[in-house]
PDB file of C-alpha atoms in Angstrom:
ATOM      1  CA  MET A  10      81.611  -9.500 -25.189  1.00  0.00           C
ATOM      2  CA  ILE A  11      80.531  -6.376 -23.287  1.00  0.00           C
ATOM      3  CA  SER A  12      82.242  -4.248 -20.670  1.00  0.00           C
ATOM      4  CA  ILE A  13      80.160  -3.353 -17.615  1.00  0.00           C
ATOM      5  CA  LYS A  14      81.107  -0.541 -15.231  1.00  0.00           C
ATOM      6  CA  LEU A  15      79.471   1.573 -12.515  1.00  0.00           C
ATOM      7  CA  GLY A  16      76.242   3.212 -13.707  1.00  0.00           C
ATOM      8  CA  ASP A  17      75.886   1.177 -16.909  1.00  0.00           C
ATOM      9  CA  ILE A  18      72.518  -0.261 -17.872  1.00  0.00           C
ATOM     10  CA  ILE A  19      73.186  -3.797 -19.028  1.00  0.00           C
ATOM     11  CA  PRO A  20      72.065  -4.032 -22.690  1.00  0.00           C
ATOM     12  CA  ALA A  21      71.625  -7.830 -22.915  1.00  0.00           C
ATOM     13  CA  ASP A  22      71.477 -10.966 -20.794  1.00  0.00           C
ATOM     14  CA  ALA A  23      75.100 -11.922 -20.122  1.00  0.00           C
ATOM     15  CA  ARG A  24      77.382 -14.249 -18.145  1.00  0.00           C
ATOM     16  CA  LEU A  25      80.089 -12.543 -16.061  1.00  0.00           C
ATOM     17  CA  MET A  26      83.759 -13.295 -16.731  1.00  0.00           C
ATOM     18  CA  ASP A  27      86.572 -13.704 -14.169  1.00  0.00           C
ATOM     19  CA  ARG A  28      87.221 -10.785 -11.796  1.00  0.00           C
ATOM     20  CA  GLU A  29      85.889  -9.381  -8.551  1.00  0.00           C
ATOM     21  CA  PRO A  30      82.168  -9.586  -7.697  1.00  0.00           C
ATOM     22  CA  LEU A  31      79.756  -7.009  -9.062  1.00  0.00           C
ATOM     23  CA  LYS A  32      76.653  -5.453  -7.454  1.00  0.00           C
ATOM     24  CA  VAL A  33      73.706  -5.152  -9.816  1.00  0.00           C
ATOM     25  CA  ASP A  34      70.310  -3.490  -9.312  1.00  0.00           C
ATOM     26  CA  GLN A  35      67.852  -5.940 -10.890  1.00  0.00           C
ATOM     27  CA  SER A  36      64.694  -4.326  -9.486  1.00  0.00           C
ATOM     28  CA  ALA A  37      63.290  -3.571 -12.960  1.00  0.00           C
ATOM     29  CA  VAL A  38      63.486  -7.266 -13.854  1.00  0.00           C
ATOM     30  CA  THR A  39      63.139  -9.262 -10.624  1.00  0.00           C
ATOM     31  CA  GLY A  40      61.595  -6.779  -8.189  1.00  0.00           C
ATOM     32  CA  GLU A  41      64.444  -7.165  -5.669  1.00  0.00           C
ATOM     33  CA  SER A  42      64.853  -3.977  -3.634  1.00  0.00           C
ATOM     34  CA  GLU A  43      68.546  -4.460  -2.811  1.00  0.00           C
ATOM     35  CA  PRO A  44      71.367  -4.747  -5.374  1.00  0.00           C
ATOM     36  CA  ALA A  45      72.360  -8.382  -5.939  1.00  0.00           C
ATOM     37  CA  LYS A  46      75.977  -9.498  -5.582  1.00  0.00           C
ATOM     38  CA  LYS A  47      77.061 -11.265  -8.770  1.00  0.00           C
ATOM     39  CA  SER A  48      80.221 -13.352  -8.981  1.00  0.00           C
ATOM     40  CA  PRO A  49      82.100 -14.499 -12.094  1.00  0.00           C
ATOM     41  CA  GLY A  50      80.017 -17.147 -13.870  1.00  0.00           C
ATOM     42  CA  ASP A  51      76.706 -15.653 -12.705  1.00  0.00           C
ATOM     43  CA  GLY A  52      74.180 -14.265 -15.158  1.00  0.00           C
ATOM     44  CA  VAL A  53      73.007 -10.653 -15.331  1.00  0.00           C
ATOM     45  CA  TYR A  54      69.818  -9.500 -17.018  1.00  0.00           C
ATOM     46  CA  SER A  55      69.103  -6.891 -19.655  1.00  0.00           C
ATOM     47  CA  GLY A  56      67.753  -3.701 -18.075  1.00  0.00           C
ATOM     48  CA  SER A  57      69.704  -4.156 -14.821  1.00  0.00           C
ATOM     49  CA  THR A  58      72.012  -1.380 -13.594  1.00  0.00           C
ATOM     50  CA  CYS A  59      75.588  -1.829 -12.371  1.00  0.00           C
ATOM     51  CA  LYS A  60      75.850  -0.341  -8.851  1.00  0.00           C
ATOM     52  CA  GLN A  61      79.387  -1.402  -7.903  1.00  0.00           C
ATOM     53  CA  GLY A  62      82.377  -2.935  -9.670  1.00  0.00           C
ATOM     54  CA  GLU A  63      83.590  -3.308 -13.211  1.00  0.00           C
ATOM     55  CA  LEU A  64      84.114  -6.363 -15.423  1.00  0.00           C
ATOM     56  CA  GLU A  65      83.478  -7.970 -18.780  1.00  0.00           C
ATOM     57  CA  ALA A  66      80.692 -10.354 -19.698  1.00  0.00           C
ATOM     58  CA  VAL A  67      79.747 -12.666 -22.548  1.00  0.00           C
ATOM     59  CA  VAL A  68      76.354 -11.898 -24.118  1.00  0.00           C
ATOM     60  CA  ILE A  69      74.034 -14.923 -24.006  1.00  0.00           C
ATOM     61  CA  ALA A  70      70.749 -13.340 -25.204  1.00  0.00           C
ATOM     62  CA  MET A  71      69.603 -10.128 -26.892  1.00  0.00           C
ATOM     63  CA  GLY A  72      66.284  -8.456 -27.741  1.00  0.00           C
ATOM     64  CA  VAL A  73      63.192 -10.652 -27.477  1.00  0.00           C
ATOM     65  CA  ASN A  74      65.351 -13.602 -26.370  1.00  0.00           C
ATOM     66  CA  THR A  75      66.282 -11.929 -23.054  1.00  0.00           C
ATOM     67  CA  LEU A  76      64.439 -12.675 -19.812  1.00  0.00           C
ATOM     68  CA  PHE A  77      62.749  -9.260 -20.028  1.00  0.00           C
ATOM     69  CA  GLY A  78      61.853  -9.795 -23.704  1.00  0.00           C
ATOM     70  CA  LYS A  79      60.334 -13.210 -23.036  1.00  0.00           C
ATOM     71  CA  ALA A  80      58.255 -11.826 -20.162  1.00  0.00           C
ATOM     72  CA  ALA A  81      57.001  -8.971 -22.351  1.00  0.00           C
ATOM     73  CA  HIS A  82      56.095 -11.458 -25.097  1.00  0.00           C
ATOM     74  CA  LEU A  83      54.124 -13.629 -22.652  1.00  0.00           C
ATOM     75  CA  VAL A  84      52.157 -10.623 -21.405  1.00  0.00           C
ATOM     76  CA  ASP A  85      51.502  -9.445 -24.968  1.00  0.00           C
ATOM     77  CA  SER A  86      50.402 -12.863 -26.266  1.00  0.00           C
ATOM     78  CA  THR A  87      47.796 -13.645 -23.598  1.00  0.00           C
ATOM     79  CA  GLN A  88      44.247 -14.061 -24.903  1.00  0.00           C
ATOM     80  CA  ASN A  89      42.474 -14.561 -21.573  1.00  0.00           C
ATOM     81  CA  VAL A  90      39.775 -12.066 -20.684  1.00  0.00           C
ATOM     82  CA  GLY A  91      39.248 -11.665 -16.968  1.00  0.00           C
ATOM     83  CA  HIS A  92      35.891 -11.716 -15.175  1.00  0.00           C
ATOM     84  CA  PHE A  93      36.134  -8.026 -14.257  1.00  0.00           C
ATOM     85  CA  GLU A  94      36.858  -7.082 -17.883  1.00  0.00           C
ATOM     86  CA  LYS A  95      33.798  -9.075 -19.042  1.00  0.00           C
ATOM     87  CA  ILE A  96      31.584  -7.261 -16.532  1.00  0.00           C
ATOM     88  CA  LEU A  97      32.902  -3.839 -17.572  1.00  0.00           C
ATOM     89  CA  THR A  98      32.369  -4.684 -21.251  1.00  0.00           C
ATOM     90  CA  SER A  99      28.774  -5.752 -20.562  1.00  0.00           C
ATOM     91  CA  ILE A 100      28.036  -2.585 -18.603  1.00  0.00           C
ATOM     92  CA  GLY A 101      29.631  -0.436 -21.318  1.00  0.00           C
ATOM     93  CA  ASN A 102      27.634  -2.137 -24.079  1.00  0.00           C
ATOM     94  CA  PHE A 103      24.397  -1.748 -22.114  1.00  0.00           C
ATOM     95  CA  CYS A 104      25.062   1.969 -21.568  1.00  0.00           C
ATOM     96  CA  ILE A 105      25.823   2.540 -25.267  1.00  0.00           C
ATOM     97  CA  VAL A 106      22.652   0.738 -26.438  1.00  0.00           C
ATOM     98  CA  ARG A 107      20.494   2.437 -23.799  1.00  0.00           C
ATOM     99  CA  SER A 108      21.895   5.863 -24.689  1.00  0.00           C
ATOM    100  CA  ALA A 109      21.285   5.327 -28.416  1.00  0.00           C
ATOM    101  CA  ALA A 110      17.719   4.105 -27.792  1.00  0.00           C
ATOM    102  CA  THR A 111      16.953   7.075 -25.530  1.00  0.00           C
ATOM    103  CA  LYS A 112      18.312   9.511 -28.130  1.00  0.00           C
ATOM    104  CA  MET A 113      16.227   7.906 -30.905  1.00  0.00           C
ATOM    105  CA  GLU A 114      13.115   8.039 -28.718  1.00  0.00           C
ATOM    106  CA  SER A 115      13.775  11.708 -27.967  1.00  0.00           C
ATOM    107  CA  ILE A 116      14.157  12.543 -31.676  1.00  0.00           C
ATOM    108  CA  MET A 117      10.984  10.625 -32.570  1.00  0.00           C
ATOM    109  CA  ARG A 118       8.897  12.346 -29.871  1.00  0.00           C
ATOM    110  CA  SER A 119      10.262  15.766 -30.773  1.00  0.00           C
ATOM    111  CA  SER A 120       9.571  15.241 -34.477  1.00  0.00           C
ATOM    112  CA  PHE A 121       6.089  13.848 -33.852  1.00  0.00           C
ATOM    113  CA  TRP A 122       4.961  16.713 -31.593  1.00  0.00           C
ATOM    114  CA  SER A 123       6.387  19.413 -33.846  1.00  0.00           C
ATOM    115  CA  GLY A 124       4.595  18.028 -36.898  1.00  0.00           C
ATOM    116  CA  GLU A 125       7.802  17.313 -38.801  1.00  0.00           C
ATOM    117  CA  PHE A 126       7.465  13.573 -38.457  1.00  0.00           C
ATOM    118  CA  LEU A 127       5.867  13.138 -41.876  1.00  0.00           C
ATOM    119  CA  LEU A 128       7.558  15.329 -44.441  1.00  0.00           C
ATOM    120  CA  PRO A 129       5.670  16.084 -47.652  1.00  0.00           C
ATOM    121  CA  CYS A 130       7.040  14.436 -50.779  1.00  0.00           C
ATOM    122  CA  ARG A 131       7.930  16.809 -53.591  1.00  0.00           C
TER     123      ARG A 131
END
């Protein structure tokens, strides 16, 4: 059971208990620009902010089990590599190999022309 009042950031997903309606800013979770009116029995999400009213709620989910936690887990667990990322990786790899080859060629030419290419064995 948690108590929610004006200005509180809701710490867990919860179901509102009996009292007057509450206005909650859920923009961090749902993207809604206006505060949502929540009545007793409605659910509120972790990370939302109370903008008007005061009441108690029963916690139904915490941590990674909240709506926000599940969304974060889905984003984190994706293994798909997009087309744009593949192209950037290919370009980056080409530039690294080309740069290394150019540097090696430069060292070889410099050493050859200065006569230090073949060092005497002692």
